[in-house]
Coordinates of C-alpha atoms in Angstrom, one line a residue:
M682 CA -20.1 -55.7 -32.4
K683 CA -23.0 -55.1 -30.0
P684 CA -24.9 -51.9 -30.2
V685 CA -24.7 -49.6 -27.2
A686 CA -27.6 -48.0 -25.3
P687 CA -29.1 -45.0 -27.1
P688 CA -27.7 -41.5 -26.5
L689 CA -30.1 -38.9 -25.4
S690 CA -30.4 -37.6 -28.9
A691 CA -31.0 -41.0 -30.5
P692 CA -34.4 -41.1 -32.1
E693 CA -36.8 -43.8 -31.0
V694 CA -38.4 -45.6 -33.9
T695 CA -42.0 -46.7 -34.0
D696 CA -41.9 -50.3 -35.2
N697 CA -44.7 -51.6 -37.2
Q698 CA -44.5 -55.0 -35.6
T699 CA -45.3 -55.5 -31.9
L700 CA -42.2 -55.8 -29.7
P701 CA -42.1 -57.8 -26.5
Q702 CA -42.7 -56.0 -23.3
G703 CA -39.8 -53.8 -22.2
W704 CA -38.1 -53.6 -25.6
R705 CA -37.7 -50.4 -27.6
C706 CA -36.4 -49.8 -31.1
Y707 CA -33.8 -47.0 -32.0
L708 CA -31.8 -45.8 -35.0
S709 CA -28.0 -45.9 -34.9
P710 CA -26.0 -42.9 -36.4
D711 CA -25.5 -44.9 -39.6
G712 CA -29.3 -45.6 -39.9
H713 CA -29.5 -49.2 -38.7
R714 CA -32.1 -50.3 -36.3
Y715 CA -31.2 -51.9 -32.9
F716 CA -33.2 -52.9 -29.9
V717 CA -32.8 -52.2 -26.2
N718 CA -34.5 -53.9 -23.2
S719 CA -35.1 -51.2 -20.7
T720 CA -35.5 -53.7 -17.9
T721 CA -32.5 -56.0 -18.4
K722 CA -30.4 -53.4 -20.3
E723 CA -29.7 -55.9 -23.1
T724 CA -29.0 -54.7 -26.6
T725 CA -29.2 -56.6 -29.9
W726 CA -29.3 -56.0 -33.7
K727 CA -31.9 -58.7 -34.0
R728 CA -35.6 -58.2 -33.5
P729 CA -36.4 -59.9 -30.2
S730 CA -39.2 -62.4 -30.0
C731 CA -41.5 -63.1 -27.2
T732 CA -39.3 -66.0 -26.1
S733 CA -36.0 -64.1 -26.5
S734 CA -33.6 -64.7 -23.7
S735 CA -31.0 -62.3 -22.3
S736 CA -27.9 -63.5 -24.1
T737 CA -26.3 -60.1 -25.1
V738 CA -23.7 -58.3 -23.2
S739 CA -25.0 -55.7 -20.8
P740 CA -23.4 -52.3 -20.8
K741 CA -23.3 -52.4 -17.0
S742 CA -19.9 -54.1 -17.2
L743 CA -18.6 -51.0 -19.0
L744 CA -19.4 -48.6 -16.1
P745 CA -16.9 -47.7 -13.4
R746 CA -18.2 -49.2 -10.2
A747 CA -17.8 -47.9 -6.7
S748 CA -16.7 -50.2 -4.0
S749 CA -19.3 -50.8 -1.3
S750 CA -16.7 -50.2 1.4
T751 CA -15.7 -46.8 0.0
S752 CA -17.2 -43.9 1.8
T753 CA -18.8 -41.1 -0.2
S754 CA -16.7 -37.9 -0.3
S755 CA -17.6 -34.6 -2.0
V756 CA -15.6 -32.0 -3.8
N757 CA -17.0 -28.6 -4.3
G758 CA -20.5 -29.8 -3.8
C759 CA -20.2 -32.9 -6.1
Q760 CA -19.7 -36.6 -5.2
A761 CA -16.3 -38.1 -6.1
S762 CA -17.6 -41.7 -5.6
R763 CA -21.0 -43.3 -5.8
S764 CA -22.9 -44.0 -2.6
P765 CA -22.8 -47.6 -1.5
A766 CA -25.6 -47.3 0.9
L767 CA -28.4 -47.9 -1.6
P768 CA -28.4 -50.1 -4.7
L769 CA -28.5 -47.9 -7.8
E770 CA -30.8 -48.7 -10.7
L771 CA -28.5 -48.2 -13.6
P772 CA -30.0 -46.1 -16.4
D773 CA -30.0 -46.5 -20.1
L774 CA -26.4 -45.8 -21.3
A775 CA -25.2 -44.0 -24.4
L776 CA -21.6 -43.7 -25.4
Q777 CA -20.7 -40.8 -27.6
K778 CA -17.5 -39.0 -28.6
A779 CA -17.4 -35.3 -29.0
S780 CA -15.2 -33.4 -31.4
L781 CA -14.5 -30.0 -29.9
D782 CA -12.8 -26.9 -30.9
K783 CA -9.4 -26.4 -29.2
Q784 CA -10.5 -23.3 -27.3
K785 CA -13.6 -25.2 -26.0
R786 CA -12.2 -28.6 -25.3
A787 CA -11.9 -27.9 -21.6
E788 CA -15.4 -26.5 -21.1
Y789 CA -18.1 -28.4 -19.4
I790 CA -20.3 -30.6 -21.6
G791 CA -23.9 -31.0 -20.6
I792 CA -24.3 -30.3 -16.9
D793 CA -22.1 -27.3 -15.8
A794 CA -20.0 -28.0 -12.8
I795 CA -18.2 -25.7 -10.4
G796 CA -15.4 -28.0 -9.3
G797 CA -11.9 -26.8 -8.7
E798 CA -9.0 -27.3 -11.1
S799 CA -7.2 -30.6 -11.3
D800 CA -5.0 -32.6 -13.5
G801 CA -7.4 -35.6 -13.5
W802 CA -10.8 -36.1 -15.0
S803 CA -13.8 -34.7 -13.3
F804 CA -17.4 -36.0 -12.8
G805 CA -19.8 -33.3 -11.9
G806 CA -16.9 -31.2 -10.7
A807 CA -15.3 -33.9 -8.6
E808 CA -11.9 -35.5 -8.9
V809 CA -11.9 -39.0 -10.5
S810 CA -9.3 -41.7 -9.8
D811 CA -7.0 -43.1 -12.4
G812 CA -8.9 -46.3 -12.4
D813 CA -12.1 -44.6 -13.2
Q814 CA -10.3 -42.7 -16.0
E815 CA -9.2 -45.9 -17.5
R816 CA -12.6 -47.5 -17.3
A817 CA -14.2 -44.3 -18.7
Q818 CA -11.8 -44.3 -21.5
G819 CA -12.5 -47.9 -22.1
V820 CA -16.2 -47.2 -22.4
A821 CA -15.4 -44.4 -24.9
D822 CA -13.1 -46.7 -26.8
T823 CA -15.7 -49.5 -26.8
G824 CA -18.9 -47.5 -27.4
A825 CA -17.4 -45.1 -30.1
Q826 CA -14.9 -47.4 -31.7
G827 CA -15.9 -46.6 -35.3
E828 CA -15.9 -42.9 -34.7
E829 CA -12.6 -43.0 -32.9
R830 CA -11.0 -44.8 -35.8
R831 CA -12.2 -42.1 -38.2
G832 CA -11.1 -39.3 -35.8
E833 CA -7.8 -40.6 -34.4
E834 CA -5.9 -37.4 -35.2
R835 CA -8.6 -35.3 -33.5
R836 CA -8.6 -37.5 -30.4
G837 CA -4.8 -37.0 -30.2
E838 CA -5.3 -33.2 -29.6
G839 CA -6.6 -33.9 -26.1
K840 CA -9.1 -35.7 -23.9
A841 CA -12.0 -33.4 -24.5
A842 CA -14.2 -36.2 -25.6
A843 CA -16.9 -37.1 -23.1
I844 CA -19.0 -40.0 -22.1
A845 CA -22.7 -39.2 -22.0
A846 CA -24.9 -41.5 -19.9
G847 CA -28.7 -41.2 -20.1
V848 CA -30.2 -41.1 -16.6
G849 CA -33.7 -42.2 -15.9
G850 CA -35.0 -41.6 -19.3
G851 CA -33.6 -38.3 -20.5
G852 CA -30.9 -36.8 -18.3
A853 CA -27.2 -36.7 -19.1
M854 CA -23.9 -36.7 -17.1
F855 CA -20.5 -36.3 -18.7
W856 CA -16.9 -37.1 -18.0
R857 CA -14.5 -34.5 -19.1
R858 CA -10.9 -33.4 -18.7
K859 CA -10.6 -30.3 -16.6
S860 CA -9.0 -27.1 -17.9
P861 CA -5.9 -26.2 -15.8
G862 CA -6.7 -22.5 -16.2
S863 CA -10.4 -22.3 -15.7
T864 CA -11.8 -20.3 -12.8
S865 CA -14.6 -21.5 -10.6
P866 CA -16.3 -20.3 -7.4
A867 CA -14.6 -23.1 -5.6
R868 CA -11.2 -21.9 -6.6
R869 CA -12.2 -18.4 -5.7
Q870 CA -13.3 -19.6 -2.3
N871 CA -9.9 -21.3 -1.9
K872 CA -8.3 -18.0 -2.8
E873 CA -10.4 -16.3 -0.2
R874 CA -9.4 -19.0 2.3
E875 CA -5.7 -18.2 1.5
I876 CA -6.4 -14.5 2.0
K877 CA -7.9 -15.3 5.4
E878 CA -4.8 -17.2 6.3
T879 CA -2.5 -14.2 5.5
K880 CA -4.8 -11.3 6.4
M881 CA -7.3 -10.3 9.0
T882 CA -10.2 -7.9 9.1
I883 CA -10.6 -5.7 12.1
N884 CA -13.7 -3.5 12.2
G885 CA -14.1 -3.7 8.5
V886 CA -10.5 -2.9 7.6
T887 CA -8.2 -5.7 6.2
F888 CA -4.7 -5.9 7.5
P889 CA -1.9 -8.4 6.8
L890 CA -1.1 -10.9 9.6
P891 CA 2.2 -10.5 11.3
M892 CA 5.0 -12.6 9.6
S893 CA 2.7 -13.4 6.7
M894 CA 4.3 -11.0 4.2
P895 CA 7.3 -8.7 3.8
E896 CA 7.3 -5.7 6.2
Q897 CA 5.5 -2.7 4.8
Q898 CA 7.6 0.4 4.0
L899 CA 6.5 3.6 5.7
L900 CA 4.9 6.2 3.4
K901 CA 7.2 8.9 5.0
P902 CA 10.1 7.1 6.6
N903 CA 11.9 8.8 9.5
E904 CA 9.3 11.5 9.8
W905 CA 6.8 10.0 12.3
S906 CA 4.1 11.1 9.9
Y907 CA 0.4 10.9 10.8
C908 CA -0.2 9.0 7.6
D909 CA 1.9 6.0 8.8
Y910 CA 0.8 5.4 12.4
F911 CA -3.0 5.8 12.8
W912 CA -4.6 3.0 10.6
T913 CA -5.9 0.8 13.4
D914 CA -8.5 1.7 16.0
K915 CA -7.3 2.5 19.6
K916 CA -8.7 0.4 22.4
D917 CA -10.3 2.2 25.3
P918 CA -8.3 1.3 28.5
Q919 CA -11.5 1.5 30.4
G920 CA -13.3 -1.0 28.2
G921 CA -15.3 1.4 26.2
A922 CA -15.8 1.5 22.4
C923 CA -12.7 1.6 20.3
V924 CA -11.6 5.0 18.9
P925 CA -10.7 5.1 15.2
G926 CA -7.1 6.3 14.4
F927 CA -8.4 9.3 12.5
E928 CA -10.5 10.3 15.5
V929 CA -7.3 10.4 17.6
L930 CA -5.8 12.8 15.0
L931 CA -9.0 15.0 15.2
Q932 CA -8.9 15.0 19.0
K933 CA -5.3 16.2 18.7
Q934 CA -6.5 19.2 16.6
F935 CA -9.4 20.0 19.0
K936 CA -7.0 19.7 22.0
G937 CA -4.5 22.0 20.3
K938 CA -7.3 24.6 19.7
H939 CA -8.2 24.4 23.4
L940 CA -4.6 24.7 24.6
Q941 CA -4.2 27.7 22.3
K942 CA -7.2 29.3 23.9
E943 CA -5.7 28.6 27.3
M944 CA -2.5 30.3 26.3
A945 CA -4.4 33.3 25.2
E946 CA -6.1 33.4 28.6
F947 CA -2.7 33.2 30.3
I948 CA -1.4 36.1 28.3
H949 CA -4.6 38.1 29.1
E950 CA -3.9 37.6 32.8
R951 CA -0.4 38.8 32.3
I952 CA -1.8 41.9 30.6
K953 CA -4.1 42.5 33.5
I954 CA -1.1 42.3 35.9
E955 CA 0.9 44.7 33.8
E956 CA -2.0 47.2 33.6
E957 CA -2.6 47.0 37.4
Y958 CA 1.1 47.3 38.0
A959 CA 1.4 50.4 35.8
K960 CA -1.6 51.9 37.5
N961 CA -0.1 51.3 40.9
L962 CA 3.3 52.7 39.9
S963 CA 1.7 55.8 38.5
K964 CA -0.2 56.3 41.7
L965 CA 2.8 55.7 43.8
S966 CA 4.9 58.2 41.8
Q967 CA 2.5 61.0 42.9
S968 CA 2.8 60.2 46.6
P969 CA 3.8 63.2 48.8
L970 CA 5.9 61.0 51.0
A971 CA 9.4 62.4 51.6
A972 CA 8.6 65.3 49.3
Q973 CA 10.4 67.7 51.6
E974 CA 13.8 66.1 51.2
E975 CA 16.3 68.7 50.2
G976 CA 19.7 69.0 48.6
T977 CA 21.2 66.5 46.2
L978 CA 19.5 63.7 48.0
G979 CA 16.2 65.4 47.5
E980 CA 16.9 65.7 43.8
A981 CA 17.7 62.0 43.7
W982 CA 14.5 61.1 45.6
A983 CA 12.4 63.2 43.3
Q984 CA 13.9 61.6 40.3
L985 CA 13.2 58.1 41.7
K986 CA 9.6 59.0 42.2
K987 CA 9.5 60.3 38.6
S988 CA 11.0 57.1 37.3
L989 CA 8.1 55.2 38.7
S990 CA 5.8 57.2 36.5
D991 CA 8.0 56.5 33.5
E992 CA 8.1 52.8 34.4
A993 CA 4.3 52.8 34.6
E994 CA 4.2 54.2 31.1
V995 CA 6.5 51.4 29.9
H996 CA 4.4 48.7 31.4
L997 CA 1.2 50.2 29.9
K998 CA 2.9 50.0 26.5
F999 CA 4.1 46.5 27.3
S1000 CA 0.5 45.4 28.1
S1001 CA -0.8 47.0 25.0
K1002 CA 1.8 45.2 22.9
L1003 CA 1.0 41.9 24.5
Q1004 CA -2.7 42.3 23.7
S1005 CA -2.2 43.2 20.1
D1006 CA 0.9 41.1 19.2
V1007 CA 0.3 37.9 21.3
E1008 CA -3.2 37.6 22.9
K1009 CA -5.2 38.6 19.8
P1010 CA -3.4 36.4 17.4
L1011 CA -3.8 33.4 19.7
L1012 CA -7.5 34.1 20.0
T1013 CA -8.2 34.8 16.3
F1014 CA -6.0 32.0 14.8
R1015 CA -8.4 29.5 13.3
G1016 CA -11.6 30.8 14.6
D1017 CA -15.0 29.0 14.8
N1018 CA -14.8 28.0 11.2
F1019 CA -11.8 25.8 12.0
K1020 CA -14.0 23.4 14.0
K1021 CA -16.5 23.2 11.0
D1022 CA -13.6 22.4 8.7
L1023 CA -12.5 19.6 11.1
K1024 CA -16.0 18.3 11.1
K1025 CA -16.0 18.1 7.3
Y1026 CA -12.9 15.9 7.5
E1027 CA -14.5 13.8 10.2
H1028 CA -17.8 13.3 8.3
S1029 CA -15.9 12.4 5.1
I1030 CA -13.8 9.8 6.8
A1031 CA -16.8 8.5 8.8
D1032 CA -18.9 8.1 5.6
L1033 CA -16.1 6.2 3.8
R1034 CA -15.7 4.0 6.9
K1035 CA -19.4 3.3 7.0
Q1036 CA -19.3 2.4 3.3
L1037 CA -16.4 0.2 4.0
L1038 CA -18.2 -1.6 6.8
S1039 CA -21.3 -2.0 4.5
R1040 CA -19.1 -3.5 1.7
Y1041 CA -17.5 -5.8 4.2
A1042 CA -20.9 -6.9 5.4
G1043 CA -21.8 -7.6 1.8
V1044 CA -18.7 -9.7 1.4
E1045 CA -19.6 -11.8 4.4
K1046 CA -23.1 -12.2 3.2
A1047 CA -22.0 -13.2 -0.3
R1048 CA -19.5 -15.6 1.3
K1049 CA -22.2 -17.2 3.3
A1050 CA -24.5 -17.4 0.3
L1051 CA -21.7 -19.2 -1.7
A1052 CA -21.2 -21.7 1.1
D1053 CA -25.0 -22.3 1.3
R1054 CA -25.2 -22.7 -2.5
Q1055 CA -22.3 -25.2 -2.5
K1056 CA -23.9 -27.1 0.4
D1057 CA -27.2 -27.2 -1.5
L1058 CA -25.3 -28.4 -4.6
E1059 CA -23.7 -31.2 -2.6
V1060 CA -27.0 -32.3 -1.2
K1061 CA -28.6 -32.3 -4.6
T1062 CA -25.7 -34.3 -6.1
Q1063 CA -26.2 -36.9 -3.4
Q1064 CA -29.9 -37.0 -4.2
L1065 CA -29.0 -37.5 -7.9
E1066 CA -27.0 -40.6 -7.1
I1067 CA -29.9 -42.0 -5.1
K1068 CA -32.9 -41.0 -7.2
L1069 CA -31.4 -40.8 -10.7
S1070 CA -34.3 -38.7 -12.0
N1071 CA -34.7 -36.0 -14.5
K1072 CA -36.0 -33.6 -11.9
T1073 CA -33.0 -34.1 -9.6
E1074 CA -30.7 -33.5 -12.5
E1075 CA -32.5 -30.3 -13.4
D1076 CA -32.2 -29.2 -9.8
I1077 CA -28.4 -29.8 -9.9
K1078 CA -28.2 -27.7 -13.0
K1079 CA -30.0 -24.9 -11.2
A1080 CA -28.0 -25.4 -8.1
R1081 CA -24.7 -25.2 -10.0
R1082 CA -25.9 -22.1 -11.8
K1083 CA -26.8 -20.5 -8.5
S1084 CA -23.5 -21.6 -7.0
T1085 CA -21.6 -20.1 -9.9
Q1086 CA -23.7 -16.9 -9.6
A1087 CA -22.9 -16.8 -5.8
G1088 CA -19.2 -17.1 -6.6
D1089 CA -19.5 -14.2 -9.1
D1090 CA -21.4 -12.2 -6.5
L1091 CA -18.7 -12.8 -3.9
M1092 CA -16.0 -11.6 -6.3
R1093 CA -18.1 -8.6 -7.1
C1094 CA -18.6 -7.8 -3.4
V1095 CA -14.9 -8.3 -2.8
D1096 CA -14.1 -5.9 -5.7
L1097 CA -16.5 -3.3 -4.2
Y1098 CA -15.0 -3.7 -0.8
N1099 CA -11.5 -3.2 -2.1
Q1100 CA -12.6 -0.1 -4.0
A1101 CA -14.2 1.3 -0.8
Q1102 CA -11.1 0.5 1.2
S1103 CA -8.9 2.1 -1.4
K1104 CA -11.0 5.3 -1.3
W1105 CA -10.8 5.2 2.5
F1106 CA -7.1 4.7 2.4
E1107 CA -6.5 7.6 0.0
E1108 CA -8.7 9.9 2.1
M1109 CA -6.9 8.8 5.3
V1110 CA -3.6 9.6 3.8
T1111 CA -4.6 13.0 2.3
S1112 CA -6.6 14.0 5.4
G1113 CA -3.8 12.8 7.8
L1114 CA -1.2 14.8 5.9
E1115 CA -3.5 17.9 6.0
L1116 CA -4.0 17.6 9.8
E1117 CA -0.3 17.1 10.2
R1118 CA 0.3 20.4 8.2
L1119 CA -2.3 22.2 10.4
E1120 CA -0.6 21.0 13.5
V1121 CA 2.8 22.2 12.3
E1122 CA 1.3 25.5 11.4
R1123 CA -0.3 25.9 14.8
V1124 CA 2.9 25.1 16.7
E1125 CA 5.0 27.5 14.6
M1126 CA 2.4 30.2 15.1
I1127 CA 2.5 29.8 18.9
Q1128 CA 6.3 29.7 18.8
Q1129 CA 6.4 32.9 16.9
H1130 CA 4.1 34.8 19.2
L1131 CA 5.7 33.5 22.4
R1132 CA 9.0 34.7 21.1
Q1133 CA 7.3 38.1 20.5
Y1134 CA 6.3 38.0 24.2
T1135 CA 9.9 37.5 25.3
T1136 CA 11.1 40.2 23.0
L1137 CA 8.6 42.6 24.4
R1138 CA 9.6 41.6 27.9
H1139 CA 13.3 42.3 27.1
E1140 CA 12.3 45.7 25.7
T1141 CA 10.3 46.5 28.8
D1142 CA 13.3 45.7 30.9
M1143 CA 15.4 47.9 28.8
F1144 CA 13.0 50.8 29.1
N1145 CA 12.8 50.3 32.8
Q1146 CA 16.6 50.3 33.0
S1147 CA 16.6 53.6 31.0
T1148 CA 14.2 55.2 33.6
L1149 CA 16.5 54.2 36.4
E1150 CA 19.7 55.6 34.8
P1151 CA 19.0 59.2 35.9
V1152 CA 18.3 58.0 39.4
D1153 CA 21.6 56.2 39.4
Q1154 CA 23.5 59.2 38.3
L1155 CA 21.9 61.5 40.9
L1156 CA 22.5 58.9 43.6
Q1157 CA 26.1 58.8 42.7
S1158 CA 26.3 62.6 42.9
V1159 CA 24.8 62.8 46.4
D1160 CA 27.2 64.8 48.7
P1161 CA 26.4 65.1 52.3
A1162 CA 28.7 68.1 52.8
K1163 CA 27.1 69.9 49.9
D1164 CA 23.7 69.1 51.2
R1165 CA 24.8 70.4 54.6
E1166 CA 26.1 73.7 53.1
L1167 CA 23.0 74.3 51.2
W1168 CA 20.8 73.6 54.1
V1169 CA 22.8 75.8 56.4
Q1170 CA 22.8 78.7 54.0
E1171 CA 19.1 78.4 53.7
H1172 CA 18.2 77.8 57.3
K1173 CA 21.1 79.5 59.3
T1174 CA 20.1 81.7 62.2
G1175 CA 23.3 83.5 62.8
D1176 CA 27.0 82.9 62.8
V1177 CA 28.0 85.0 65.9
R1178 CA 29.0 82.7 68.7
P1179 CA 28.4 83.3 72.4
V1180 CA 31.3 84.7 74.6
D1181 CA 32.1 84.6 78.3
M1182 CA 30.4 87.2 80.6
D1183 CA 32.7 89.7 82.3
I1184 CA 32.5 90.5 86.3

């Protein structure tokens, strides 16, 4: 059996005798010396002489080769096939079999990759075809035949064994079977892409797309509650800036306060009319007009004038009641502190909304950073296939670590965004319900005092009716004959009638 190219950890032996140019001596795991030609990739157990020819089998035939007609594709920043554009200088090869713990079989060996989950093998995080799997397994079977015979039962537990290939003099790349349950930034990005397909973000708030998920149930069905219908921003019909839904609720409260003030002004004008009316009635009741009317009609007329004075008193009381029972409550209900309280709600929601927008900006920034890291990883992976140098391989390790870190940062930013949106959601619900309660309270208060106005008005009418009752009674008792009798008795000049003159 031919020896294989040394693994990265195989010790190089300093041979006492001079070797031909290009040959190196290594120790196998069982302590035997073997020799490798770094130029021709030939291996042999025999010490080469200066005239030694290349008669051994090269490990090149054991590698999976890429067709020159196959285009290079990348998966999660890693190449799935080798680039045919440039001839690759194949490195020294080492074939080794790893015995792994059950819980760690699916982990990356050597270079960590960020590829997505798959049922196939992966190389640097990329999907590998079935043919490549067979060739890779063939290399493992050929290069580690003795070890596999001794560990047949361990190999049956899974395909966690890997093929390590030395690149350029010290680097290593590994084949491995991917874990079906592992999580990677690429998978996270796929999940983010799925979220984008079913959800949309408007002004920093994430909403489900129509028809993408079951219809949401209202928080308070059949009540037309504030907490169900003011989540999105309202577009300005004149093309101005959008108005947040909570701002619409606040404007309703401010408008209600203004309308309440206008109602108080209206009642005040009504009070002024009543006062002026009472004043004019009182003045008219003292008018001397028709004061000389006599008899029962004179009594009725005097009573009518007196009723005006009584009616004036009733309207003065009515105006006073309007002021104390209607106008004043409308003016004093939720004074200046009410606006300050509304401002507190506004500032609280605005601060949470700003925090939400900031978190969303962080998510977008992290998403872009992840895309840049994966693109950088893909570029460096392509460079690795061309350069095959230790430095490039180290760059890939760093790029993968950064890409993984970018994925973690994205998930952290998404978590922070969701927390901020949850806080904003809770504050919107509680504040919306509080504004709803305040509006109900305002409407019920106005209803109560306007009903008080109508009650007072009915009472005023009743008092006015009572002042007119004596007038009605006297008018009903007016008797023209009686008035004539009384007037004649008082103003008669004599009851002896004239007679004819005698001649």
